[in-house]
Amino acid sequence: MVTTPVVRAEGLVRAFGGRRVVDDVGFTLHARDCLALFGPNGAGKTTLLRLLAGLLTPGQGTVLINGVSLTTGTSARAQVGLVSHASMLYGTLTAHENVAFTARLHGLPDPAAAALTALTTMRVHDRADTPVRALSRGLQQRVSIARAIVHEPALLLCDEPYTGLDETGAAALTAALAERREAGAALVVVTHNLPEGLALATHTAIMRRGRFARFEARDAVDASAYPAQYRELTAVHE
Amino acid sequence: MTSTASASPDVSRRTGPDLLMGAALVAVAAVYVRALAFTPVEALQGPAQKILYIHATSAFIALYVAFVLMAIASILYLWLKDEKLDRVAESAAEVGLAFTTVVLVTGPLWGKTIWGAWWTWDARLTSTLFLWFIIVAYHLLRGAVEERGRRARYSAVLGILAALLVPFIHLSVYLFRTLHPMPILLKPSAPSMPSEMQVTFFTAFFAFALLFAALLRARYRIATLRDSVDDLEQAHA
Amino acid sequence: MSERQPLSPPGMMAAAWIVARKDLAIEFRTRTAFLSAVVFALLGVTIFYFAWDSTAVSAPDLAPGVLWVIFTFAGLLGLQRSFASELADRAVDGLLGAPISRESIYLGKALANLVFVLGILAVTIPAVVLFYNLPFGGGVVMLAGIAGLAAIGLVAVGTLFSAMAVNTRMAELLLPMLSLPFFVPIVMGAAQSSSRLMAGRPVAEAWPWLRILLAFDIVFVTACTLAFPFTLDE
């Protein structure tokens, strides 16, 4: 029996001013898969994530989320959540208001309750009524993650999500990611921390100059040799 | 969306003198000679009426050629995403600005001589003044946006909205004028213009249209060169 | 469980309303922009009064022009902040990643700006009536109607341009430069029609100007809604 993959990307190309930042990237993930995406700065990882979130339109190629095209219509975006470097929050509003706003945009029947649940998952519910700009960077990151999971997305995209998180926050994030996978979601996690990424992953990829230099199942990867292989692959060739 | 012209623009072929520009300048000079030496002086207004050959033709070209070209290139750019169209719009706007400035300078010169007032809120002149403001705003916008794709998109949006605005400006100013009686003004009587004047008008129009085309092409080439330099710089960055 | 109830995301107007509510919530949390714009408007109205020789031009004759010019500049103050909160922490990505149309983002922001501008007018119009000795009565109601029409046009164009200006280096300067040519038909239409109506002239005299205002609103609300997606980096 063939199940619909959570995400199927094919031939993705995105250029800025003549330079291809994402150059023919394609991959497929099924429910409970987690892709750890490594690569040097400027490789195109963030752009790829933005393409998968529907924030950028590809010049070529397609993205299907649970079989629905991301570029035609708006409904596919409902199944994607994005955690990025920027918090994507409104500083003047409280943590709860921010997450509830996202919940409303997604049409959740009880936005307030869903927001509280998400904040609780990320262990930041006790600061729910604090304006976001009064929170520390780490707490803001937790609220941002809560915002990304409140609508229970089928595809969760994380751009270096552990940055700035303390132990509690990191534990909350790991638990949240596990919960999403348990519920059948797929994850794409961009990280510079190889051991961390390998621990989560079912698939690994190294992105370099807009392309996947390597893409394979986690089982095929030798964790001890990987760091050296990564360094060699991404060394700058003069 | 990526632009369809993702390869650097081809600038290899252009060398040698700009014959079009040469022809245009000769034509404009010829019109000057004809207007000053070979066209009769208008009875009511005297020699100052001859400013009209520049003023009226520049006004026509600024609005109906330059601005319309800018608007059409803008619409086509948003539809087709071809960078060349953005360069056409940019060039049309800049050359159009030059022609509009000519209108706004020759207008008061003529007005002062004929009516004794530098500025009279004449409907056409006022509309041209607003057109001037709009084109200046267009250039300010372009100057403020660095990324090429975004600059092209923003300019195209402004170009289209400006095209929609022009009829409203004309209508408002016309309405303002008809409901506010102004001093009776002398106007050139077009239908009963002697044939020599008509010929001068036509040749003036032709010469200035040629000048517009030559300036447009030169400006377009500059834009193309600039963009390919940018591409080269980025590729080596 | 990968099965769950499929959500039904809000339609265009519902999404616009959600965005507008959020903008208004942010605005009323701090109120500084609104209060600044109101104070600016009141100061402007007052300063204008002393800029004229009141023996040469009567205050009621001056009033419409003053009102609409001040309205324009106070409105610009309000429009400036429209997209600033979206850029601060890339909150705009949250809007773009949501299952709502790009047009509803524009409509939501324009709606919030409209409330803001109408709020300024709600203070400025009584101030002008008071300071410039305008007669009360039906004229003021008509003034409010014209104000609504003018505000719609102002906000339609201003919201679009603030979406563009916020991404540039000279946002505060660029927004007025882009918007003011577009405000000309609005100011003319509003000032000419309101001065006639308040002088007690028949409606037929004001009607051509009101028509221009109405046509402007229809054309530019449509055009700006359609143009808005092109101002996004997609």
XYZ file of C-alpha atoms in Angstrom:
709
model
C 0.000 0.000 0.000
C 1.425 3.323 -1.002
C 0.763 6.163 1.400
C 0.815 9.756 0.271
C 4.117 11.275 1.274
C 3.868 14.204 3.626
C 6.128 16.235 1.413
C 7.317 15.623 -2.108
C 9.628 18.218 -3.585
C 10.785 17.906 -7.181
C 13.227 19.950 -9.209
C 13.076 23.024 -6.981
C 14.922 25.993 -8.392
C 15.018 29.467 -6.936
C 17.281 32.241 -8.171
C 17.980 35.722 -6.890
C 19.227 38.105 -9.536
C 20.567 35.434 -11.839
C 22.214 33.317 -9.153
C 20.598 29.981 -8.330
C 20.359 29.783 -4.563
C 18.392 26.541 -4.722
C 19.415 24.514 -7.727
C 17.365 21.434 -8.571
C 16.497 20.063 -5.158
C 14.081 17.183 -4.736
C 13.229 14.741 -1.966
C 10.333 12.874 -0.397
C 9.426 12.414 3.232
C 6.712 10.231 4.712
C 4.964 10.415 8.045
C 7.339 10.261 11.035
C 10.394 10.969 8.872
C 12.883 13.549 10.030
C 15.361 15.056 7.618
C 18.449 16.577 9.221
C 19.772 19.145 6.788
C 23.389 20.190 7.133
C 25.476 22.570 5.103
C 27.700 25.627 5.266
C 26.389 29.186 5.404
C 25.065 30.366 2.097
C 24.300 26.857 0.879
C 20.647 27.687 0.402
C 19.162 25.873 3.389
C 17.102 28.805 4.613
C 15.827 29.522 1.111
C 14.852 25.881 0.729
C 12.906 26.025 3.960
C 11.147 29.181 2.855
C 10.207 27.464 -0.393
C 8.773 24.525 1.529
C 6.806 26.882 3.784
C 5.209 28.682 0.847
C 6.946 31.968 1.634
C 8.794 31.906 -1.674
C 7.604 30.743 -5.064
C 9.958 28.406 -6.902
C 11.151 29.459 -10.324
C 10.860 25.831 -11.318
C 9.742 22.676 -9.613
C 6.888 21.646 -7.373
C 6.161 20.992 -3.739
C 3.302 18.721 -2.720
C 2.164 18.635 0.893
C 0.077 15.520 1.433
C -0.582 15.528 -2.282
C -1.725 19.157 -2.434
C 0.380 21.594 -4.412
C 1.864 24.391 -2.353
C 1.803 26.927 -5.140
C -1.774 26.555 -6.290
C -4.189 27.876 -3.714
C -3.605 28.514 -0.064
C -4.747 25.325 1.657
C -1.440 23.449 1.536
C 0.155 26.149 3.709
C -2.235 25.164 6.497
C -0.276 21.947 6.931
C 3.150 23.527 7.294
C 4.767 25.117 10.327
C 8.012 27.074 10.273
C 10.468 27.892 13.032
C 13.168 30.243 11.802
C 15.900 32.540 13.077
C 13.510 35.424 13.500
C 10.770 34.903 16.010
C 7.958 36.035 13.691
C 6.226 37.491 16.724
C 4.645 40.858 17.461
C 6.557 42.357 20.365
C 3.702 44.448 21.710
C 1.309 41.515 21.978
C 1.473 38.856 24.664
C 2.722 35.342 24.046
C -0.803 34.034 24.166
C -2.133 36.689 21.798
C 0.593 35.913 19.289
C -0.091 32.182 19.250
C -3.853 32.665 19.285
C -3.527 34.972 16.275
C -1.804 32.217 14.318
C -4.478 29.802 15.465
C -7.171 32.114 14.139
C -5.430 32.499 10.802
C -5.574 28.746 10.469
C -9.251 28.596 11.296
C -8.925 26.606 14.513
C -12.299 26.284 16.268
C -11.021 27.344 19.697
C -7.955 29.510 19.140
C -7.487 30.513 22.759
C -7.451 26.956 24.052
C -5.195 25.740 21.252
C -2.778 28.572 21.980
C -2.651 27.665 25.651
C -2.031 24.032 24.802
C 0.841 24.923 22.506
C 2.373 27.266 25.064
C 2.076 24.555 27.699
C 3.823 22.066 25.446
C 6.717 24.489 25.174
C 6.686 25.101 28.957
C 6.120 28.819 28.579
C 2.461 28.985 29.628
C 3.308 30.781 32.843
C 4.433 33.777 30.758
C 1.423 33.618 28.484
C 0.245 37.109 29.344
C 3.628 38.794 29.117
C 4.319 40.986 26.081
C 6.778 39.147 23.895
C 9.316 41.944 23.861
C 9.672 41.588 27.621
C 10.706 37.956 27.277
C 14.267 36.734 26.950
C 15.484 35.470 23.590
C 15.189 31.878 24.727
C 11.618 32.310 25.911
C 10.739 34.118 22.696
C 12.097 31.140 20.818
C 9.806 28.852 22.796
C 6.806 31.057 22.010
C 7.829 31.041 18.361
C 7.886 27.250 18.364
C 4.488 27.196 20.042
C 3.250 29.447 17.236
C 4.589 26.977 14.688
C 2.910 23.908 16.167
C -0.430 25.320 17.339
C -2.193 24.153 14.165
C -0.622 20.679 14.385
C 1.118 20.879 11.019
C 1.866 17.769 9.009
C 5.228 19.225 8.009
C 7.331 21.077 10.554
C 10.309 23.032 9.253
C 12.921 24.134 11.766
C 15.844 26.408 11.006
C 18.408 25.884 13.791
C 15.649 25.684 16.381
C 17.855 24.876 19.351
C 19.670 28.204 19.104
C 19.243 30.195 22.268
C 17.357 27.529 24.154
C 18.373 26.547 27.665
C 18.052 22.996 28.972
C 14.378 23.309 29.774
C 13.651 24.858 26.436
C 15.682 22.295 24.558
C 13.929 19.494 26.386
C 10.555 21.042 25.597
C 11.487 21.334 21.942
C 12.678 17.749 21.705
C 9.453 16.605 23.345
C 7.400 18.756 20.976
C 9.201 17.355 17.946
C 8.691 13.832 19.214
C 5.003 14.536 19.775
C 4.615 15.851 16.237
C 6.322 12.799 14.795
C 4.167 10.557 16.899
C 1.123 12.269 15.424
C 2.379 11.428 11.947
C 4.125 14.634 10.937
C 7.385 14.882 9.030
C 10.197 17.159 10.092
C 12.976 19.015 8.344
C 15.553 20.309 10.789
C 18.409 22.539 9.707
C 21.246 22.461 12.168
C 24.965 23.038 12.426
C 25.177 20.570 15.285
C 25.920 17.241 13.632
C 25.426 14.933 16.629
C 22.156 16.670 17.502
C 20.886 16.338 13.954
C 21.965 12.726 13.604
C 20.219 11.861 16.855
C 16.866 13.071 15.531
C 17.130 12.020 11.935
C 15.685 9.277 9.780
C 17.289 10.904 6.747
C 20.302 13.148 6.358
C 21.336 15.594 3.661
C 24.231 17.932 3.099
C 23.437 21.005 1.050
C 26.142 22.821 -0.822
C 25.786 25.640 -3.336
C 22.084 25.095 -3.739
C 22.206 21.346 -4.246
C 22.006 18.229 -2.153
C 25.566 16.954 -2.231
C 24.429 13.978 -0.201
C 21.018 12.592 0.681
C 20.514 9.265 2.361
C 18.703 7.356 5.066
C 20.154 7.690 8.531
C 20.783 3.964 8.656
C 23.241 4.297 5.799
C 25.305 6.853 7.692
C 28.210 6.037 9.960
C 27.841 8.581 12.754
C 31.494 8.537 13.751
C 32.783 9.092 10.239
C 30.161 11.638 9.252
C 31.764 14.778 10.701
C 34.969 14.204 8.793
C 33.063 13.443 5.606
C 31.044 16.608 6.104
C 34.120 18.761 6.581
C 35.739 17.351 3.484
C 32.641 17.850 1.392
C 32.102 21.426 2.456
C 35.705 22.601 2.441
C 36.175 25.582 0.174
C 38.013 24.588 -2.971
C 40.184 27.338 -4.383
C 9.453 34.401 -9.656
C 12.742 34.310 -11.495
C 12.991 36.565 -14.501
C 13.077 34.864 -17.838
C 16.243 36.738 -18.709
C 18.403 35.046 -16.136
C 21.465 35.189 -18.360
C 23.427 38.400 -18.352
C 22.235 40.850 -21.016
C 24.161 40.783 -24.261
C 26.198 43.955 -24.620
C 28.766 42.776 -27.070
C 27.524 44.314 -30.261
C 27.393 48.029 -29.732
C 30.267 50.045 -31.063
C 30.507 52.919 -33.468
C 28.672 56.238 -33.627
C 25.050 56.553 -32.602
C 23.537 57.380 -35.967
C 20.030 57.659 -34.629
C 21.086 60.279 -32.125
C 22.979 62.146 -34.815
C 19.969 62.169 -37.092
C 17.732 63.297 -34.237
C 19.978 66.195 -33.308
C 20.188 67.291 -36.925
C 16.395 67.130 -37.187
C 15.929 69.207 -34.040
C 18.417 71.778 -35.268
C 16.600 71.904 -38.583
C 13.327 72.556 -36.796
C 14.884 75.415 -34.861
C 16.117 76.961 -38.074
C 12.789 76.500 -39.758
C 10.804 77.830 -36.825
C 12.936 80.883 -36.319
C 13.783 81.827 -39.885
C 11.243 80.289 -42.192
C 7.943 80.370 -40.330
C 5.803 83.482 -40.160
C 5.454 85.346 -36.901
C 2.036 85.009 -35.341
C 0.119 88.252 -35.381
C -1.308 88.394 -31.873
C 1.492 86.919 -29.829
C 4.595 87.903 -31.712
C 7.806 85.904 -31.848
C 7.201 84.404 -28.402
C 4.558 82.152 -29.912
C 7.342 80.105 -31.442
C 8.070 78.582 -28.044
C 4.945 76.595 -28.708
C 6.739 74.423 -31.241
C 8.868 73.063 -28.447
C 6.309 73.356 -25.669
C 3.380 71.635 -27.313
C 5.396 68.852 -28.939
C 7.288 68.111 -25.736
C 4.001 67.976 -23.844
C 2.518 65.558 -26.319
C 5.556 63.297 -26.288
C 5.926 63.409 -22.516
C 2.380 62.310 -21.852
C 1.312 60.272 -24.823
C 4.574 58.617 -25.726
C 6.879 58.460 -22.706
C 4.292 57.971 -20.008
C 2.147 55.538 -21.986
C 5.245 53.521 -22.853
C 6.220 53.433 -19.193
C 2.736 52.266 -18.199
C 2.553 49.551 -20.856
C 6.058 48.306 -20.075
C 5.066 48.149 -16.401
C 1.977 46.043 -17.055
C 3.902 43.740 -19.361
C 6.680 43.378 -16.814
C 4.299 42.199 -14.096
C 2.815 39.755 -16.548
C 5.942 38.447 -18.303
C 8.636 39.179 -15.707
C 11.166 40.025 -18.412
C 13.874 42.361 -17.126
C 14.105 44.082 -20.491
C 10.642 45.493 -19.941
C 11.731 47.004 -16.653
C 14.646 48.674 -18.387
C 12.293 50.066 -21.031
C 10.010 51.471 -18.339
C 12.948 52.984 -16.492
C 14.303 54.587 -19.656
C 10.932 55.885 -20.782
C 10.406 57.438 -17.361
C 13.740 59.189 -17.333
C 13.509 60.549 -20.863
C 9.908 61.463 -20.142
C 11.079 63.416 -17.118
C 13.398 65.443 -19.336
C 10.592 66.249 -21.756
C 8.200 67.101 -18.924
C 10.753 69.464 -17.457
C 11.039 71.164 -20.839
C 7.275 71.667 -20.843
C 7.323 73.145 -17.348
C 10.155 75.528 -18.225
C 8.875 76.674 -21.627
C 5.322 77.067 -20.315
C 6.046 79.864 -17.858
C 8.466 81.497 -20.301
C 5.701 81.672 -22.843
C 3.090 82.585 -20.259
C 5.096 85.465 -18.859
C 5.587 86.919 -22.311
C 2.020 86.453 -23.476
C -0.096 86.802 -20.351
C 2.255 88.644 -18.051
C 2.105 85.930 -15.401
C 4.655 83.193 -14.768
C 2.069 80.622 -13.646
C -1.688 80.574 -14.085
C -2.844 77.081 -13.067
C -3.804 76.419 -16.625
C -5.403 72.961 -16.759
C -2.832 71.342 -19.010
C 0.157 72.894 -17.332
C -1.097 71.870 -13.911
C -1.651 68.316 -15.050
C 1.858 68.307 -16.473
C 3.167 69.543 -13.144
C 1.568 66.598 -11.374
C 2.907 64.255 -14.016
C 6.336 65.663 -13.218
C 5.829 64.925 -9.503
C 4.756 61.383 -10.282
C 7.783 60.661 -12.465
C 10.104 62.143 -9.862
C 8.494 59.887 -7.269
C 9.043 56.944 -9.634
C 12.752 57.712 -9.769
C 12.983 58.223 -6.032
C 11.394 54.827 -5.536
C 13.846 53.192 -7.902
C 16.725 54.863 -6.124
C 15.554 53.608 -2.759
C 15.321 49.920 -3.638
C 18.542 48.069 -4.210
C 17.525 44.583 -5.148
C 16.795 44.498 -8.840
C 13.785 42.215 -8.892
C 12.050 44.083 -6.114
C 12.895 47.415 -7.687
C 11.369 46.317 -10.965
C 8.204 45.061 -9.292
C 7.731 48.169 -7.167
C 8.335 50.462 -10.135
C 5.892 48.516 -12.251
C 3.201 48.796 -9.576
C 3.787 52.540 -9.282
C 3.806 52.917 -13.058
C 0.427 51.248 -13.408
C -1.139 53.154 -10.532
C 0.238 56.399 -11.953
C -1.387 55.611 -15.289
C -4.698 55.170 -13.456
C -4.150 58.433 -11.618
C -3.589 60.638 -14.662
C -7.230 60.695 -15.814
C -8.308 61.651 -12.275
C -5.801 64.503 -12.205
C -6.952 65.753 -15.574
C -10.581 65.550 -14.573
C -10.067 67.252 -11.232
C -7.991 70.074 -12.620
C -10.376 70.589 -15.535
C -13.345 70.676 -13.186
C -11.515 73.084 -10.927
C -10.781 75.355 -13.836
C -14.248 75.405 -15.357
C -15.866 76.213 -12.043
C -13.327 78.890 -11.200
C -13.449 81.639 -13.796
C -9.970 82.713 -14.676
C -8.831 85.747 -16.666
C -9.484 85.424 -20.375
C -6.374 84.077 -21.995
C -5.037 84.270 -25.452
C -4.814 80.872 -27.018
C -3.222 79.855 -30.265
C -5.998 79.367 -32.783
C -5.149 75.963 -34.170
C -7.747 75.511 -36.931
C -6.917 78.704 -38.713
C -3.177 78.204 -38.587
C -1.424 79.030 -41.830
C 0.063 76.044 -43.612
C 3.667 77.045 -42.933
C 2.993 76.894 -39.209
C 1.321 73.527 -39.539
C 4.293 72.179 -41.427
C 6.624 73.499 -38.758
C 4.514 71.798 -36.114
C 4.637 68.505 -37.922
C 8.356 68.675 -38.518
C 8.861 69.673 -34.889
C 6.843 66.725 -33.774
C 8.769 64.381 -36.012
C 12.143 65.745 -34.884
C 11.286 65.520 -31.197
C 9.872 62.048 -31.601
C 13.151 61.065 -33.220
C 15.009 62.671 -30.336
C 12.877 60.754 -27.865
C 13.606 57.482 -29.623
C 17.336 58.203 -29.710
C 17.449 59.194 -26.038
C 15.333 56.200 -25.082
C 17.611 53.808 -26.861
C 20.736 55.367 -25.373
C 19.267 55.282 -21.901
C 18.157 51.688 -22.393
C 21.680 50.709 -23.330
C 23.052 52.365 -20.228
C 20.575 50.402 -18.137
C 21.592 47.167 -19.846
C 25.279 47.851 -19.248
C 24.646 48.716 -15.639
C 22.717 45.503 -15.048
C 25.376 43.333 -16.646
C 28.057 45.011 -14.535
C 25.952 44.216 -11.465
C 25.621 40.603 -12.572
C 29.366 40.295 -13.052
C 30.046 41.813 -9.651
C 27.629 39.428 -8.005
C 29.062 36.409 -9.748
C 32.494 37.233 -8.421
C 31.352 38.182 -4.929
C -2.635 9.723 14.541
C -2.228 11.406 11.196
C -5.986 11.755 10.832
C -7.529 14.800 12.322
C -10.377 17.100 11.505
C -9.396 19.156 8.460
C -9.449 22.803 9.378
C -11.356 25.313 7.334
C -9.182 28.395 7.085
C -10.987 31.731 7.084
C -12.240 33.212 3.829
C -10.916 36.485 2.436
C -13.006 38.946 4.434
C -12.823 36.890 7.615
C -9.044 36.682 7.317
C -8.870 40.422 6.647
C -10.861 41.043 9.784
C -8.516 38.831 11.845
C -5.508 40.768 10.534
C -7.245 44.095 11.163
C -8.126 43.137 14.727
C -4.536 42.190 15.383
C -3.271 45.532 14.028
C -5.804 47.452 16.091
C -4.889 45.437 19.189
C -1.248 46.406 18.705
C -2.202 50.023 18.096
C -4.372 50.369 21.164
C -1.845 48.610 23.339
C 0.528 51.541 22.957
C -1.652 54.314 21.488
C 1.409 56.485 20.859
C 0.999 56.619 17.099
C -2.653 57.518 17.361
C -2.118 60.171 19.993
C 0.782 61.662 18.047
C -1.316 61.889 14.920
C -4.215 63.462 16.801
C -1.994 66.026 18.498
C -0.357 66.791 15.169
C -3.756 67.325 13.577
C -4.948 69.621 16.359
C -1.750 71.639 16.293
C -1.938 71.931 12.528
C -5.510 73.126 12.619
C -4.559 75.731 15.186
C -1.434 76.927 13.396
C -3.293 77.354 10.130
C -5.749 79.663 11.822
C -2.971 82.066 12.695
C -1.325 81.820 9.310
C -4.088 83.773 7.625
C -5.290 87.319 7.911
C -8.734 86.699 9.377
C -9.981 90.058 8.210
C -9.281 89.118 4.600
C -10.522 85.531 4.599
C -13.279 84.413 6.915
C -12.627 81.376 9.056
C -15.531 79.290 7.718
C -14.205 79.778 4.170
C -10.799 78.609 5.234
C -11.991 75.615 7.162
C -12.495 72.954 4.470
C -9.068 73.486 2.939
C -7.405 73.331 6.328
C -9.297 70.228 7.308
C -8.396 68.208 4.273
C -4.754 69.213 4.120
C -4.263 68.407 7.791
C -6.185 65.176 7.321
C -3.752 64.167 4.608
C -0.628 64.713 6.662
C -2.039 63.216 9.834
C -3.175 60.242 7.800
C 0.375 59.804 6.517
C 1.620 59.654 10.095
C -0.745 56.801 10.727
C 0.128 54.970 7.552
C 3.835 55.029 8.353
C 3.465 52.524 11.169
C 1.289 50.162 9.183
C 3.896 47.641 8.141
C 6.656 48.440 10.603
C 5.482 45.831 13.117
C 5.540 43.180 10.407
C 9.190 43.652 9.594
C 10.535 43.870 13.134
C 10.886 40.127 13.749
C 9.719 38.945 10.348
C 6.213 38.619 11.663
C 5.121 39.087 8.057
C 6.354 35.544 7.411
C 3.690 34.362 9.815
C 1.079 36.072 7.636
C 2.554 34.778 4.408
C 2.817 31.228 5.714
C -0.806 31.154 6.812
C -3.525 29.707 4.564
C -4.954 33.117 3.744
C -4.787 35.000 0.479
C -2.311 37.846 0.001
C -5.202 40.160 -0.795
C -6.718 39.599 2.627
C -3.478 40.767 4.250
C -3.802 44.015 2.321
C -7.491 44.420 3.112
C -6.895 43.714 6.788
C -4.162 46.307 7.044
C -6.179 48.823 5.048
C -9.144 48.242 7.333
C -7.033 48.876 10.430
C -5.620 52.018 8.825
C -9.153 53.140 8.007
C -10.199 52.844 11.637
C -7.075 54.777 12.601
C -7.755 57.585 10.112
C -11.446 57.774 10.997
C -10.378 58.077 14.609
C -8.202 61.059 13.729
C -11.100 62.605 11.823
C -13.431 62.050 14.763
C -11.252 64.433 16.743
C -10.200 66.801 13.963
C -13.613 67.582 12.509
C -15.106 68.777 15.803
C -11.953 70.794 16.395
C -12.318 72.527 13.034
C -16.018 73.149 13.641
C -15.130 74.691 16.968
C -12.092 76.774 16.024
C -13.365 77.969 12.676
C -16.882 78.790 13.790
C -18.577 76.444 11.387
C -22.362 76.183 11.613
C -23.698 72.987 13.131
C -26.434 70.956 11.556
C -26.836 68.811 8.496
C -23.630 70.166 7.065
C -21.567 68.366 9.639
C -23.248 65.074 8.810
C -22.415 65.572 5.158
C -18.872 66.411 6.178
C -18.639 63.103 7.982
C -19.849 61.287 4.872
C -17.298 63.015 2.682
C -14.668 62.256 5.305
C -15.487 58.580 5.049
C -15.105 58.587 1.280
C -11.853 60.511 1.448
C -10.496 58.237 4.154
C -11.159 55.134 2.050
C -9.192 56.541 -0.876
C -6.352 57.721 1.349
C -6.063 54.400 3.089
C -6.294 52.326 -0.096
C -3.340 54.032 -1.713
C -1.405 54.702 1.470
C -1.509 51.104 2.687
C -0.089 49.837 -0.593
C 2.693 52.396 -0.665
C 3.599 51.816 2.966
C 4.023 48.121 2.125
C 6.606 49.171 -0.435
C 8.198 52.029 1.473
C 8.825 49.974 4.601
C 11.314 47.861 2.655
C 13.415 50.824 1.587
C 16.091 52.921 3.208
C 14.101 56.141 3.247
C 10.687 54.973 4.280
C 9.537 58.139 6.082
C 10.419 60.310 3.115
C 9.333 57.942 0.412
C 5.805 57.337 1.643
C 4.733 60.997 1.361
C 6.510 61.417 -1.979
C 4.697 58.422 -3.453
C 1.321 59.090 -1.879
C 0.802 62.837 -2.159
C 0.296 62.970 -5.942
C -2.396 60.349 -5.437
C -3.989 62.324 -2.642
C -4.537 65.332 -4.908
C -7.869 64.176 -6.401
C -8.991 63.146 -2.912
C -8.187 66.487 -1.338
C -9.669 68.402 -4.239
C -12.822 66.323 -4.279
C -13.285 66.479 -0.526
C -12.439 70.145 -0.105
C -14.452 71.421 -3.047
C -17.544 69.404 -2.239
C -17.452 70.086 1.491
C -16.912 73.831 1.061
C -19.918 74.024 -1.225
C -22.122 71.954 1.024
C -21.171 73.868 4.098
C -21.819 77.172 2.376
C -25.344 75.903 1.888
C -25.098 75.437 -1.848
C -27.306 72.828 -3.521
C -26.014 69.269 -3.599
C -25.950 69.356 -7.393
C -23.003 71.727 -7.228
C -21.007 69.405 -5.038
C -22.018 66.285 -6.920
C -19.329 66.344 -9.650
C -16.660 66.416 -6.946
C -18.306 63.662 -4.949
C -18.421 61.589 -8.081
C -14.691 61.973 -8.529
C -14.169 60.845 -4.930
C -16.425 57.867 -5.374
C -14.829 56.835 -8.665
C -11.375 57.254 -7.150
C -12.293 54.982 -4.252
C -13.682 52.259 -6.466
C -10.788 52.338 -8.939
C -8.009 52.458 -6.397
C -9.359 50.011 -3.832
C -9.599 47.490 -6.666
C -6.264 48.360 -8.250
C -4.351 48.387 -4.981
C -5.864 45.092 -3.830
C -4.792 43.513 -7.101
C -1.367 45.125 -7.023
C -0.539 44.222 -3.421
C 0.737 40.658 -4.054
C 3.371 42.145 -6.360
C 4.847 44.102 -3.485
C 5.695 40.887 -1.629
C 8.978 39.082 -2.039
C 7.809 35.734 -3.258
